[in-house]
PDB file of C-alpha atoms in Angstrom:
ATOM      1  CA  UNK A 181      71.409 -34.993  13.707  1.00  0.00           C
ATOM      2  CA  UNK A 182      67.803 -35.339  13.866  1.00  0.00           C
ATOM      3  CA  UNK A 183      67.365 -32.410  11.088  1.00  0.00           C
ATOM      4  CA  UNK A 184      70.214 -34.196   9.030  1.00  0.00           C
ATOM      5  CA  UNK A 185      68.281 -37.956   8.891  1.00  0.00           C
ATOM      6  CA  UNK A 186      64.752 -35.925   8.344  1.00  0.00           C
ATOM      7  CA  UNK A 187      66.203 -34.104   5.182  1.00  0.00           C
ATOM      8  CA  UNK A 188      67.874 -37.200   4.053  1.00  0.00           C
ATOM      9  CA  UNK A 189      64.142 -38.847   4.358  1.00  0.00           C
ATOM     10  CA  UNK A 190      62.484 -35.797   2.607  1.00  0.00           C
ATOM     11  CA  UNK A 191      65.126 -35.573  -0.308  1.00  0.00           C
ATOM     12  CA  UNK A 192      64.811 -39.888  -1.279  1.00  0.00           C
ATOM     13  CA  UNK A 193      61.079 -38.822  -0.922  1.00  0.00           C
ATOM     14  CA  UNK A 194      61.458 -36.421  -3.209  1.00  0.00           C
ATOM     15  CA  UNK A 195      63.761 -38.515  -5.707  1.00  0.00           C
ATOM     16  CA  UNK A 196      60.941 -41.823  -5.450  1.00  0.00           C
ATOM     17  CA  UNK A 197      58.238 -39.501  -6.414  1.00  0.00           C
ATOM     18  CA  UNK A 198      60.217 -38.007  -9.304  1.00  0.00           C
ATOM     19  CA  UNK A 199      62.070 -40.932 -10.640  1.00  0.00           C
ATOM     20  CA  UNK A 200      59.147 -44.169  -9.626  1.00  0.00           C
ATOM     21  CA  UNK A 201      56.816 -43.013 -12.610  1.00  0.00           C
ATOM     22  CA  UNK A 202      59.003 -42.916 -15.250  1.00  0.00           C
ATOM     23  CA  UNK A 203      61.103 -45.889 -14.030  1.00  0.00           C
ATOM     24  CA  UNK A 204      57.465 -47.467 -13.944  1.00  0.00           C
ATOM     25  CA  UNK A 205      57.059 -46.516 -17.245  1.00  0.00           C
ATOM     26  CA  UNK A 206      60.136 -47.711 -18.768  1.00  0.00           C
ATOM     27  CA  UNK A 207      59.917 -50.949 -16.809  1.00  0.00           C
ATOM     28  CA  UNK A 208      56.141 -51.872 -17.702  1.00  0.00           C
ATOM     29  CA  UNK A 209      56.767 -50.261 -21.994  1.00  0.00           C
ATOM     30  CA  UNK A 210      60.283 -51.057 -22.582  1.00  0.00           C
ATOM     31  CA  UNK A 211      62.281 -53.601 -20.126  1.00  0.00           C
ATOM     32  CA  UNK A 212      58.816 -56.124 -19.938  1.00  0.00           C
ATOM     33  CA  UNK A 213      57.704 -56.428 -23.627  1.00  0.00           C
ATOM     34  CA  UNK A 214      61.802 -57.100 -24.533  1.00  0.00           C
ATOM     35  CA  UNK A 215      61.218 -59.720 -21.794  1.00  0.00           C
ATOM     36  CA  UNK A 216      58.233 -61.304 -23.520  1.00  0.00           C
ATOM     37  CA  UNK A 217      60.289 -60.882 -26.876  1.00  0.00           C
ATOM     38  CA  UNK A 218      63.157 -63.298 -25.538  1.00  0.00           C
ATOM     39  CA  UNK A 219      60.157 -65.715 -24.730  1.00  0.00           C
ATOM     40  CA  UNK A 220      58.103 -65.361 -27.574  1.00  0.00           C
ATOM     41  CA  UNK A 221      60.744 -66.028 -29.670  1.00  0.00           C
ATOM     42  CA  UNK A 222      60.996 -69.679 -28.602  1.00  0.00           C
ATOM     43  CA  UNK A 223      57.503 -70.339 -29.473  1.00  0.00           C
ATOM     44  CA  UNK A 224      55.553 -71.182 -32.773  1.00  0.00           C
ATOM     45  CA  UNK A 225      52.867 -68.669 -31.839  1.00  0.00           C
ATOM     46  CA  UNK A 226      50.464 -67.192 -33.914  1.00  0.00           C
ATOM     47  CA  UNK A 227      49.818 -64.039 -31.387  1.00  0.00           C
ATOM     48  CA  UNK A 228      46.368 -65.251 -30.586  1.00  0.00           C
ATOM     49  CA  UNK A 229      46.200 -68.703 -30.316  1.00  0.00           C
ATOM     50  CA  UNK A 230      47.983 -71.169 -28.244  1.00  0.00           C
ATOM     51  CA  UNK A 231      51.702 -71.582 -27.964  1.00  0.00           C
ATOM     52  CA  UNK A 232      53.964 -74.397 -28.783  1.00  0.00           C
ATOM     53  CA  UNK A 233      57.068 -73.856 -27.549  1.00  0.00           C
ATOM     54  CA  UNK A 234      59.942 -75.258 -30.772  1.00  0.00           C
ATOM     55  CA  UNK A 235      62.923 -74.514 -28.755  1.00  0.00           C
ATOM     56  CA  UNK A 236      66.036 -72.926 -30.752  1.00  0.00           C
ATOM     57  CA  UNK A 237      64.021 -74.056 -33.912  1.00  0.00           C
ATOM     58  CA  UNK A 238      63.136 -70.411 -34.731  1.00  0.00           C
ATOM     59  CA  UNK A 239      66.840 -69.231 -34.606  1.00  0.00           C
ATOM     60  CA  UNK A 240      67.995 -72.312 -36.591  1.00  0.00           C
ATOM     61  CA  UNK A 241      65.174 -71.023 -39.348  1.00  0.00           C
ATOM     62  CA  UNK A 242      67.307 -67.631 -38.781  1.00  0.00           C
ATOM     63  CA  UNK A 243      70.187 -68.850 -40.945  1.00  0.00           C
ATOM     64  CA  UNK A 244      68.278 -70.836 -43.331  1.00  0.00           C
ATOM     65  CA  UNK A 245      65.803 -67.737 -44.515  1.00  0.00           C
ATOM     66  CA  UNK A 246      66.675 -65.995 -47.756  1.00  0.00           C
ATOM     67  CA  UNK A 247      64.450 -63.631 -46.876  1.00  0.00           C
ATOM     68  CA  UNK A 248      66.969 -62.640 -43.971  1.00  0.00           C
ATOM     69  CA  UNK A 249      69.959 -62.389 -46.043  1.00  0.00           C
ATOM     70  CA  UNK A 250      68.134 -60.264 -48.496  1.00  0.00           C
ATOM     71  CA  UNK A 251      66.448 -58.188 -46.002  1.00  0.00           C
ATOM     72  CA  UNK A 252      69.894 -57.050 -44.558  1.00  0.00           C
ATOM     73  CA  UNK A 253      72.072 -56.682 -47.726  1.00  0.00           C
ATOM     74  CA  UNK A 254      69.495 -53.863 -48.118  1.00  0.00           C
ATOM     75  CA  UNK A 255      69.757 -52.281 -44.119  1.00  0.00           C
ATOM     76  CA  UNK A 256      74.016 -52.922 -45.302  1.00  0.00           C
ATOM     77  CA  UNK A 257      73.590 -50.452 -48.503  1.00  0.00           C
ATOM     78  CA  UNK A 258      71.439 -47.913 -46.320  1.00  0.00           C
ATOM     79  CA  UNK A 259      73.971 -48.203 -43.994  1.00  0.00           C
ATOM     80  CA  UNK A 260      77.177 -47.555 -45.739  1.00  0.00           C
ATOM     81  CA  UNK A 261      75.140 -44.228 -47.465  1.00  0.00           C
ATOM     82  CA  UNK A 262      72.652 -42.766 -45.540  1.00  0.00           C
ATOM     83  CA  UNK A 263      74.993 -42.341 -42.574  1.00  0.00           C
ATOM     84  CA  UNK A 264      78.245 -40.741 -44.078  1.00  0.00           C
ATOM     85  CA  UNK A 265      76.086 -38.873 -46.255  1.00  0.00           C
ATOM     86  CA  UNK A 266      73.634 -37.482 -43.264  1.00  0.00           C
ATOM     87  CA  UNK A 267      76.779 -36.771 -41.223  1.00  0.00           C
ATOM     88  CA  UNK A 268      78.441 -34.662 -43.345  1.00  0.00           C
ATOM     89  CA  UNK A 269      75.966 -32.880 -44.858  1.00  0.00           C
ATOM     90  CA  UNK A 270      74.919 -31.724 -41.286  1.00  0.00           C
ATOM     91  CA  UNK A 271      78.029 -30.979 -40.420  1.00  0.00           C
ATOM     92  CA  UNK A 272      78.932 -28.620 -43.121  1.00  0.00           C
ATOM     93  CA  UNK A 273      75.745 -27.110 -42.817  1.00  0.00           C
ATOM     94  CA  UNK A 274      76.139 -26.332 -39.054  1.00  0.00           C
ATOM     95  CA  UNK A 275      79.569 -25.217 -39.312  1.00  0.00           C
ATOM     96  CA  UNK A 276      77.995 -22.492 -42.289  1.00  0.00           C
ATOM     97  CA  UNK A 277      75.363 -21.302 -39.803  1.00  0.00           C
ATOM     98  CA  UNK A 278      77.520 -21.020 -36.624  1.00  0.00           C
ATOM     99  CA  UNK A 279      80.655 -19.033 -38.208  1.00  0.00           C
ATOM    100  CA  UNK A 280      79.348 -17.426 -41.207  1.00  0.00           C
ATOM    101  CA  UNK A 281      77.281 -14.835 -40.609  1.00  0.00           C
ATOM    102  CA  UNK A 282      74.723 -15.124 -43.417  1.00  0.00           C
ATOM    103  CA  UNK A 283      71.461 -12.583 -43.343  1.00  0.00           C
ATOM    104  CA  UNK A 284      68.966 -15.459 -43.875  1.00  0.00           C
ATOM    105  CA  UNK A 285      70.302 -17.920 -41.344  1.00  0.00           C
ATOM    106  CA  UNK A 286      67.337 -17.697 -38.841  1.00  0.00           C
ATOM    107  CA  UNK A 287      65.313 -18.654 -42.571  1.00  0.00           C
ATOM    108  CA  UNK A 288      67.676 -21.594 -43.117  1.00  0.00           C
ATOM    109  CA  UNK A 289      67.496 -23.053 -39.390  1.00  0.00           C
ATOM    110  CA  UNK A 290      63.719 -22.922 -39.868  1.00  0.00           C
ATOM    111  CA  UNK A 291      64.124 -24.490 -43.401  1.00  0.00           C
ATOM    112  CA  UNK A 292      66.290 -27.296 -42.740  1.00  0.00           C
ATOM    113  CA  UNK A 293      64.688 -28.219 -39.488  1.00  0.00           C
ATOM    114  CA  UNK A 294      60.981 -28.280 -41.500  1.00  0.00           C
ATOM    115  CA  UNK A 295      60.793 -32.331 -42.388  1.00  0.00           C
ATOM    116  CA  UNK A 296      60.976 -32.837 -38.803  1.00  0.00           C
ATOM    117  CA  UNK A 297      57.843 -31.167 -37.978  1.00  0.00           C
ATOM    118  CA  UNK A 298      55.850 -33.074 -40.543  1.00  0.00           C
ATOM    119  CA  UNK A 299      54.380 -36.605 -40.728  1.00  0.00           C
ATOM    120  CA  UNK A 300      55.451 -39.799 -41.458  1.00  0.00           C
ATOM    121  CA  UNK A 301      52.670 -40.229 -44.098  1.00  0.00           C
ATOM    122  CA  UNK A 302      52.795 -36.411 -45.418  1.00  0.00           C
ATOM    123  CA  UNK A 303      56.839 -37.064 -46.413  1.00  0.00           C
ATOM    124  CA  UNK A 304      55.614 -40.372 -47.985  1.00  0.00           C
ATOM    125  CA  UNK A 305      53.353 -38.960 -50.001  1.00  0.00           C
ATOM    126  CA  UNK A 306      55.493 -36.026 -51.543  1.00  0.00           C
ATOM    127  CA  UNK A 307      58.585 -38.220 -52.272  1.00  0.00           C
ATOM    128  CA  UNK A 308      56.035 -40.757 -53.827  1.00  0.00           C
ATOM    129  CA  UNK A 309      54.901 -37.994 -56.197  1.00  0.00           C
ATOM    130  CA  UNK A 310      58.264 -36.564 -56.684  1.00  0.00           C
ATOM    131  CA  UNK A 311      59.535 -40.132 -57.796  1.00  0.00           C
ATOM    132  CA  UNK A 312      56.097 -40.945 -59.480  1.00  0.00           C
ATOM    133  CA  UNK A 313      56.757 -42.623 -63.342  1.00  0.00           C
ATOM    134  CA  UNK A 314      53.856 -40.649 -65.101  1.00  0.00           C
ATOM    135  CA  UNK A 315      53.800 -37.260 -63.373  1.00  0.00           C
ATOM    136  CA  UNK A 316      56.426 -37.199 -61.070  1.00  0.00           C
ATOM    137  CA  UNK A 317      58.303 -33.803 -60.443  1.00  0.00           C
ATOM    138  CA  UNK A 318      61.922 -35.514 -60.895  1.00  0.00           C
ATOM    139  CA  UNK A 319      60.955 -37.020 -64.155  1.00  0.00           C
ATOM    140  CA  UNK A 320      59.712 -33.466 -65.064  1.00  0.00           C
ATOM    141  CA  UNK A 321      63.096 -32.133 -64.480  1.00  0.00           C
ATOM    142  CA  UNK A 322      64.815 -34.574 -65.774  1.00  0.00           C
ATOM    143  CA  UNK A 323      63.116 -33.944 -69.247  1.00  0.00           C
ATOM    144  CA  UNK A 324      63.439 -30.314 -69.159  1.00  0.00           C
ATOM    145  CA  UNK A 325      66.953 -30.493 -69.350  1.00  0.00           C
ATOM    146  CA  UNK A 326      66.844 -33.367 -71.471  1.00  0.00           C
ATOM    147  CA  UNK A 327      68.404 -36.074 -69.547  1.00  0.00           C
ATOM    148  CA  UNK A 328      65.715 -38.631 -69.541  1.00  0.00           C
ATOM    149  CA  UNK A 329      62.448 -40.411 -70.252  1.00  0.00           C
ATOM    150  CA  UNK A 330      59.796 -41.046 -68.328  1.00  0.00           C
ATOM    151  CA  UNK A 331      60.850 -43.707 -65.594  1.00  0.00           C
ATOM    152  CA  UNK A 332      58.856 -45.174 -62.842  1.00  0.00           C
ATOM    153  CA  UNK A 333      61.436 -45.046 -60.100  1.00  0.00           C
ATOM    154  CA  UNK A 334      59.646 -46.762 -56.864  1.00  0.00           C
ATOM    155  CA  UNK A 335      58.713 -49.341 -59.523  1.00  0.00           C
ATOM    156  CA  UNK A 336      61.704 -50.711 -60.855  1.00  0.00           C
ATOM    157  CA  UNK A 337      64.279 -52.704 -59.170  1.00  0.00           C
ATOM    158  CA  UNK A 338      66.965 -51.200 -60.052  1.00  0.00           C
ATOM    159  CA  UNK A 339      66.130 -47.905 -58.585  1.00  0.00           C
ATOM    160  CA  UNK A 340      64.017 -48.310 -56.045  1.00  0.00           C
ATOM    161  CA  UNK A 341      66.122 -49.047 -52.798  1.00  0.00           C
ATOM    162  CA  UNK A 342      68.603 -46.240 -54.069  1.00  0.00           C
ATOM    163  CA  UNK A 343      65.731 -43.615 -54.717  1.00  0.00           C
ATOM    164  CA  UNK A 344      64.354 -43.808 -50.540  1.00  0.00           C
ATOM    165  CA  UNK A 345      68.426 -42.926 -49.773  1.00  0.00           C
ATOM    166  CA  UNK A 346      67.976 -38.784 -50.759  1.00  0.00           C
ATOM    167  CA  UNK A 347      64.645 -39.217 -48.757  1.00  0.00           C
ATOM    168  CA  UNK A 348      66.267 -40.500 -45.410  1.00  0.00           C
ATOM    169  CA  UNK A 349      69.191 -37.928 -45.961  1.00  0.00           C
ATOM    170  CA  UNK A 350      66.663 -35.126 -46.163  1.00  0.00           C
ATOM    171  CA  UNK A 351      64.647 -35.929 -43.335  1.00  0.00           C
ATOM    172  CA  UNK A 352      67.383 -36.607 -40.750  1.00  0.00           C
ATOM    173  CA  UNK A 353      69.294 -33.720 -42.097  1.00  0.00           C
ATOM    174  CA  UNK A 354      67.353 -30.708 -39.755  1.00  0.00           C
ATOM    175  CA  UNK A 355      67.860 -32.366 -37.001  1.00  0.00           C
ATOM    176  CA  UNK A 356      71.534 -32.924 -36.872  1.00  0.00           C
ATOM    177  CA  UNK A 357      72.093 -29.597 -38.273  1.00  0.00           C
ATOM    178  CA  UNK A 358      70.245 -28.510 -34.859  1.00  0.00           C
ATOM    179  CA  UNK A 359      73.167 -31.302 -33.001  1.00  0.00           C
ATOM    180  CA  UNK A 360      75.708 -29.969 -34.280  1.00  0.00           C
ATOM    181  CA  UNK A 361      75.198 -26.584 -34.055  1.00  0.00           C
ATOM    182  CA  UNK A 362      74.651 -26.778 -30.694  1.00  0.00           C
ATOM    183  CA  UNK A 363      77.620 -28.477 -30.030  1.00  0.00           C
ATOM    184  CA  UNK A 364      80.034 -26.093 -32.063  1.00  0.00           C
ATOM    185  CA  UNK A 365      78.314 -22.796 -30.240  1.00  0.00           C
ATOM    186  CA  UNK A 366      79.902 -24.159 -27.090  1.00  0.00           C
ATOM    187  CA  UNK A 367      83.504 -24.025 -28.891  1.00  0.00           C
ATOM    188  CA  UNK A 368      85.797 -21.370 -27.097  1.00  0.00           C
ATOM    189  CA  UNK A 369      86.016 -19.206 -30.010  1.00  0.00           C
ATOM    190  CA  UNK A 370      89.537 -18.506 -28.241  1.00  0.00           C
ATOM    191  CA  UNK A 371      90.302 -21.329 -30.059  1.00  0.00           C
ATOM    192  CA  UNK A 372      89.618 -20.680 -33.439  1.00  0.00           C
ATOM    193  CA  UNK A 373      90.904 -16.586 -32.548  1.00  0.00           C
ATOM    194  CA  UNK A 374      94.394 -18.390 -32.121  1.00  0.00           C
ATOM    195  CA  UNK A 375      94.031 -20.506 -35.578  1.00  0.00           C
ATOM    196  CA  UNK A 376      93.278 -17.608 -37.296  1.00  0.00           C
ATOM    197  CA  UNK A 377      95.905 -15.704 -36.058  1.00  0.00           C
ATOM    198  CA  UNK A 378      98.778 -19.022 -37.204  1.00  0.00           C
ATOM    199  CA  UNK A 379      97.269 -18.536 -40.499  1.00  0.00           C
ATOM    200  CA  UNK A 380      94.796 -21.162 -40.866  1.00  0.00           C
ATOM    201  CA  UNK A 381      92.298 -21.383 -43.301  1.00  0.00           C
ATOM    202  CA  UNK A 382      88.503 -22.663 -42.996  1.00  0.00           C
ATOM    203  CA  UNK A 383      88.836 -25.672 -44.397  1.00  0.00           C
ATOM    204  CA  UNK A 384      91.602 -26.702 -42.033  1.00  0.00           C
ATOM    205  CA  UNK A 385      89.984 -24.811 -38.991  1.00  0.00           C
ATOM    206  CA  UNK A 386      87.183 -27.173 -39.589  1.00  0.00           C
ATOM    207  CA  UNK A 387      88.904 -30.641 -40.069  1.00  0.00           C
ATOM    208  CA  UNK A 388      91.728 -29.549 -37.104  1.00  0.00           C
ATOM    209  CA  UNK A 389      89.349 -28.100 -34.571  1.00  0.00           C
ATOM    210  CA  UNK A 390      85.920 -28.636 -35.524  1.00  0.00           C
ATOM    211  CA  UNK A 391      85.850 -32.114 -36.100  1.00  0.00           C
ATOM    212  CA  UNK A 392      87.811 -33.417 -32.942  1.00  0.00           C
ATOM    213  CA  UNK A 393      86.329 -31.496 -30.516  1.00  0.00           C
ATOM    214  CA  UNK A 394      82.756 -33.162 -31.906  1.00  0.00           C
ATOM    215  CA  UNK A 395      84.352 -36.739 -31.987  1.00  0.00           C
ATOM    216  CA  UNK A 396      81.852 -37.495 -28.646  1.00  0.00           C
ATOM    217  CA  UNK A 397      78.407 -35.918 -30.277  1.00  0.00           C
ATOM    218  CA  UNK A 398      79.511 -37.310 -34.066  1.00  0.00           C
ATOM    219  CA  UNK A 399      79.567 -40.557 -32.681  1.00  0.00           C
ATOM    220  CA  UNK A 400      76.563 -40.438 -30.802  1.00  0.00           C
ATOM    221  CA  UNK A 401      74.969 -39.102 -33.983  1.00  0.00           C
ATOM    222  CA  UNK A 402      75.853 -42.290 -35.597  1.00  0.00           C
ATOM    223  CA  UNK A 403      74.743 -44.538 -33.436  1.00  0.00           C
ATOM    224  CA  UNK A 404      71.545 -42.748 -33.477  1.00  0.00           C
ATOM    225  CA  UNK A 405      71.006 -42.968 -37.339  1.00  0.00           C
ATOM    226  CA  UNK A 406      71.926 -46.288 -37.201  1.00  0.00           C
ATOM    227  CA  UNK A 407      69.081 -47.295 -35.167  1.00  0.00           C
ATOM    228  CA  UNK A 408      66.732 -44.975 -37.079  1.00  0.00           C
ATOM    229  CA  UNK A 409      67.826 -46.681 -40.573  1.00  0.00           C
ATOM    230  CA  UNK A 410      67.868 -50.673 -38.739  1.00  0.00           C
ATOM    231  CA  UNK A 411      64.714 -50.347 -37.207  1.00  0.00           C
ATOM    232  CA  UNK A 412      62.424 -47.731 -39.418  1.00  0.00           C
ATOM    233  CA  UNK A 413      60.831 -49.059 -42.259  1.00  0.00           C
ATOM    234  CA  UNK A 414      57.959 -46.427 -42.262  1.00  0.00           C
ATOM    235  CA  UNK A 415      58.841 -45.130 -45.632  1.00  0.00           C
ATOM    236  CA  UNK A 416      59.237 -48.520 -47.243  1.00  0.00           C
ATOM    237  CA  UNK A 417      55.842 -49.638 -45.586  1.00  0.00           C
ATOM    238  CA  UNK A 418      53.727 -46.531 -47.166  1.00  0.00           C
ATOM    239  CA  UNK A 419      55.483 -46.014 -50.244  1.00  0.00           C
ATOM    240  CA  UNK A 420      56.554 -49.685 -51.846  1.00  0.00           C
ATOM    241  CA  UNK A 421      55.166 -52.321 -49.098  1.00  0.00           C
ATOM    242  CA  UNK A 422      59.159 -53.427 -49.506  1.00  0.00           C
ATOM    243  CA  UNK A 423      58.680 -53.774 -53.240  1.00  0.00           C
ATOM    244  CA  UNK A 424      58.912 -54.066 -56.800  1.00  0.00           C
ATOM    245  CA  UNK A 425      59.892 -58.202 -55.895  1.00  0.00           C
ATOM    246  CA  UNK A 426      61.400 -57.064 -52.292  1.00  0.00           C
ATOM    247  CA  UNK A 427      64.091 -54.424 -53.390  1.00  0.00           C
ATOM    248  CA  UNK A 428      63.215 -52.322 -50.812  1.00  0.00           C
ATOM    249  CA  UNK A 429      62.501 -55.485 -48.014  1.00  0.00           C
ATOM    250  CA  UNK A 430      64.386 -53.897 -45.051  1.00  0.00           C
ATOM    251  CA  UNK A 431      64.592 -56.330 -42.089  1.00  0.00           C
ATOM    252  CA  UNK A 432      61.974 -54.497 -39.501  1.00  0.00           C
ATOM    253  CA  UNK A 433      59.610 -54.277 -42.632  1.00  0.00           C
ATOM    254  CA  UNK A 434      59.916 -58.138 -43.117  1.00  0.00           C
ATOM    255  CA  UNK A 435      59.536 -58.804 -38.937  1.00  0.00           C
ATOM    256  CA  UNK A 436      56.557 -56.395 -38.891  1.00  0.00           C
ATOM    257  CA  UNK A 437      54.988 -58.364 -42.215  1.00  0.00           C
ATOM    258  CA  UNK A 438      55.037 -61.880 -40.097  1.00  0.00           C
ATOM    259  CA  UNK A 439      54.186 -60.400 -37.461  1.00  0.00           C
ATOM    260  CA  UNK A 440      51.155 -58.738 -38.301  1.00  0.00           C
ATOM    261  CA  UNK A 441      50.260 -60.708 -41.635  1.00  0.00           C
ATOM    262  CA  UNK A 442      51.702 -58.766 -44.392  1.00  0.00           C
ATOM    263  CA  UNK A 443      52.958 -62.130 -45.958  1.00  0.00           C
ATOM    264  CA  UNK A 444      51.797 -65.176 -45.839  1.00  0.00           C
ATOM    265  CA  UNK A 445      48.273 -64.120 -47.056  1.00  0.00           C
ATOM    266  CA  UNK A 446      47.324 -62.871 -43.832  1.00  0.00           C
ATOM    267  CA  UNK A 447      49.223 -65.756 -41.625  1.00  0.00           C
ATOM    268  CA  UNK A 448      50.835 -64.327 -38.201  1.00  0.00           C
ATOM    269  CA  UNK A 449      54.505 -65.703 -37.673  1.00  0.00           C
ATOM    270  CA  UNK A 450      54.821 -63.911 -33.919  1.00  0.00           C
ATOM    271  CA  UNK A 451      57.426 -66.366 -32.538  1.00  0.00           C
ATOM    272  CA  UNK A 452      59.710 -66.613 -35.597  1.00  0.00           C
ATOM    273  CA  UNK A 453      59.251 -62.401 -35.757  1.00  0.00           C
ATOM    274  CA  UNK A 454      59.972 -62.189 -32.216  1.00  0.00           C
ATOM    275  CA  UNK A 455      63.228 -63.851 -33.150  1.00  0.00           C
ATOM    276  CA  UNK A 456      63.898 -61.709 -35.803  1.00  0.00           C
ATOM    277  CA  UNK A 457      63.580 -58.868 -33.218  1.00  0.00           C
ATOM    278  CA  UNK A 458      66.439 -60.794 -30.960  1.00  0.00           C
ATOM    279  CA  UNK A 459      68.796 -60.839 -34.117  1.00  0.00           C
ATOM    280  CA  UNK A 460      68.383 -57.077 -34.631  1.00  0.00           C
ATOM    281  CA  UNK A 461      68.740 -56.247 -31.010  1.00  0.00           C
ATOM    282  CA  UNK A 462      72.357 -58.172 -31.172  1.00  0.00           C
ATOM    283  CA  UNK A 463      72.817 -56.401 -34.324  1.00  0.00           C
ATOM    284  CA  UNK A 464      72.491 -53.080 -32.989  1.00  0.00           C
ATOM    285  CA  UNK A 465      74.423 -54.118 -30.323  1.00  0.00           C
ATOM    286  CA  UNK A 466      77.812 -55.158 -32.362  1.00  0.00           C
ATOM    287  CA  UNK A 467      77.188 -52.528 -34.774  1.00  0.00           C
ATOM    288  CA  UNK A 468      77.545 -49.955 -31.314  1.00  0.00           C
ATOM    289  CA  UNK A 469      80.676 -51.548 -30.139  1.00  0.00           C
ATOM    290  CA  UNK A 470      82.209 -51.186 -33.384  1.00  0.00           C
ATOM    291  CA  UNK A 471      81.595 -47.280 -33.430  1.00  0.00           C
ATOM    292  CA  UNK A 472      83.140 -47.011 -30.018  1.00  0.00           C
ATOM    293  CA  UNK A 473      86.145 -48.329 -31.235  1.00  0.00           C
ATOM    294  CA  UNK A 474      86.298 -45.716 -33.837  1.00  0.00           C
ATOM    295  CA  UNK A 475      85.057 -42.551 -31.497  1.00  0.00           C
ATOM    296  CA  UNK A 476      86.822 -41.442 -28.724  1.00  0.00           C
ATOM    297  CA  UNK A 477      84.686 -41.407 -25.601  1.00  0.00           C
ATOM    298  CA  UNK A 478      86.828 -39.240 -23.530  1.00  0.00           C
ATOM    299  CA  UNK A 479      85.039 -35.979 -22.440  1.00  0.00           C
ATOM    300  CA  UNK A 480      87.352 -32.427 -23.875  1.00  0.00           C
ATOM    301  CA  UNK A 481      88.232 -30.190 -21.465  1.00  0.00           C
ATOM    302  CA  UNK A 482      88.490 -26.723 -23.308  1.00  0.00           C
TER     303      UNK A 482
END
């Protein structure tokens, strides 16, 4: 008895150690500046000097901002194209590389995986040449087949917001591919032995067994990109500073401007951003609940 109690004592030892600095961690980097967030956002607060607390004033402000509405119309059309694009692209992809047995595939894992490895500013700085008016390589192309002038496309309204969509799609591509993959190598290929034998063809092998049995990891997949495309704004920052005249204004790129003085000609808004980052939180949120009521959370038992 006295063994049992002592190895009891050694193994939640054992578990503090392991799980107190990283439950430190998450409660001193994640769970406390959320906390100050919530209370920040009730304040007129400039980030430095003192505080006046406005009560619900900032999330009245909330519903009478253009800005806001703007700002999310824009998140709304990344959205409703950057996922279902991303998704399926990666998913075709994968299923190529797991059941065809292409020479080069160890060349096209490496390839499609490649934006990944680089930096934020390095893939800013390509697509902003690619999509540059004067020399820019799509231009180029689009003149050597004779489809086009010369046309500044991070310049003009029109184009700009739908021009950073191929640029998300590429760089979250690799890494689903690499998701997905995964996910279909622990198939039973039993399964797909027995299609084959009924008759069935790829297509339907993919849509009938593929697809369902990666209901749990698609889903997760899309919750995923729809945090990365809510709450990045890198691209937008580096490459158009949520320009020409806000068409590419995303709503983290318009918190992080008051916040930090990117409006306002240097003036910091840190309560009313703060409150900002309370509405996205919720929106995240919602927009999670409604993709569990598409996706099936039940675990498959193969």
């Amino acid at each position: 008895m006295h063994l049992l109690k002592s190895a009891r004592f050694q193994k939640a030892i054992f578990l503090f150690i392991v799980v107190a600095p990283a439950f430190a961690a998450y409660v001193l980097f994640t769970l406390y500046p959320n906390a100050l967030s919530i209370y920040y956002s009730f304040l007129d607060w400039d980030g430095i000097g003192a505080k006046t607390f406005v009560g619900w004033d900032n999330y009245i402000r909330l519903f009478q901002d253009p800005f806001i509405l703007r700002a999310l119309q824009h998140n709304l059309i990344l959205l409703i194209t950057v996922i279902p694009i991303t998704l399926t692209i990666s998913l075709v992809l994968a299923d190529l590389l797991v059941n065809r047995s292409f020479a080069e595939n160890s060349f096209y894992k490496v390839l499609y995986f490649f934006p990944n490895v680089l930096s934020l500013v390095v893939i800013a700085l390509v697509w902003s040449f690619i999509y540059d008016g004067t020399f820019g390589l799509l231009n180029g192309l689009l003149q050597v087949f004779g489809l086009g002038r010369e046309h500044n496309w991070l310049g003009s309204k029109s184009t700009a917001l739908l021009s950073m969509i191929p640029l998300y799609v590429w760089c979250y591509v690799g890494f689903y591919v690499v998701i997905f993959m995964n996910a279909m190598q622990g198939i039973p290929k039993s399964l797909y032995e027995s299609a084959t034998l009924d008759g069935i063809t790829h297509m339907q092998r993919f849509t009938k067994i593929t697809l369902p049995l990666l209901s749990g990891v698609i889903r997760v997949g899309t919750i995923f990109l729809m945090l990365s495309v809510i709450k990045g704004f890198e691209y937008m920052f580096i490459m158009t500073k949520g320009g020409p005249g806000g068409s590419t204004d995303v709503i983290s790129l318009y918190m992080f401007n008051l916040a930090f003085g990117g409006l306002n000609l240097g003036q910091h808004i840190y309560g009313y951003a703060s409150t900002i980052g309370m509405m996205i939180f919720v929106l995240l949120v919602g927009l999670k609940l409604v993709v569990d009521k598409f996706f099936t959370k039940d675990s498959i038992e193969y």
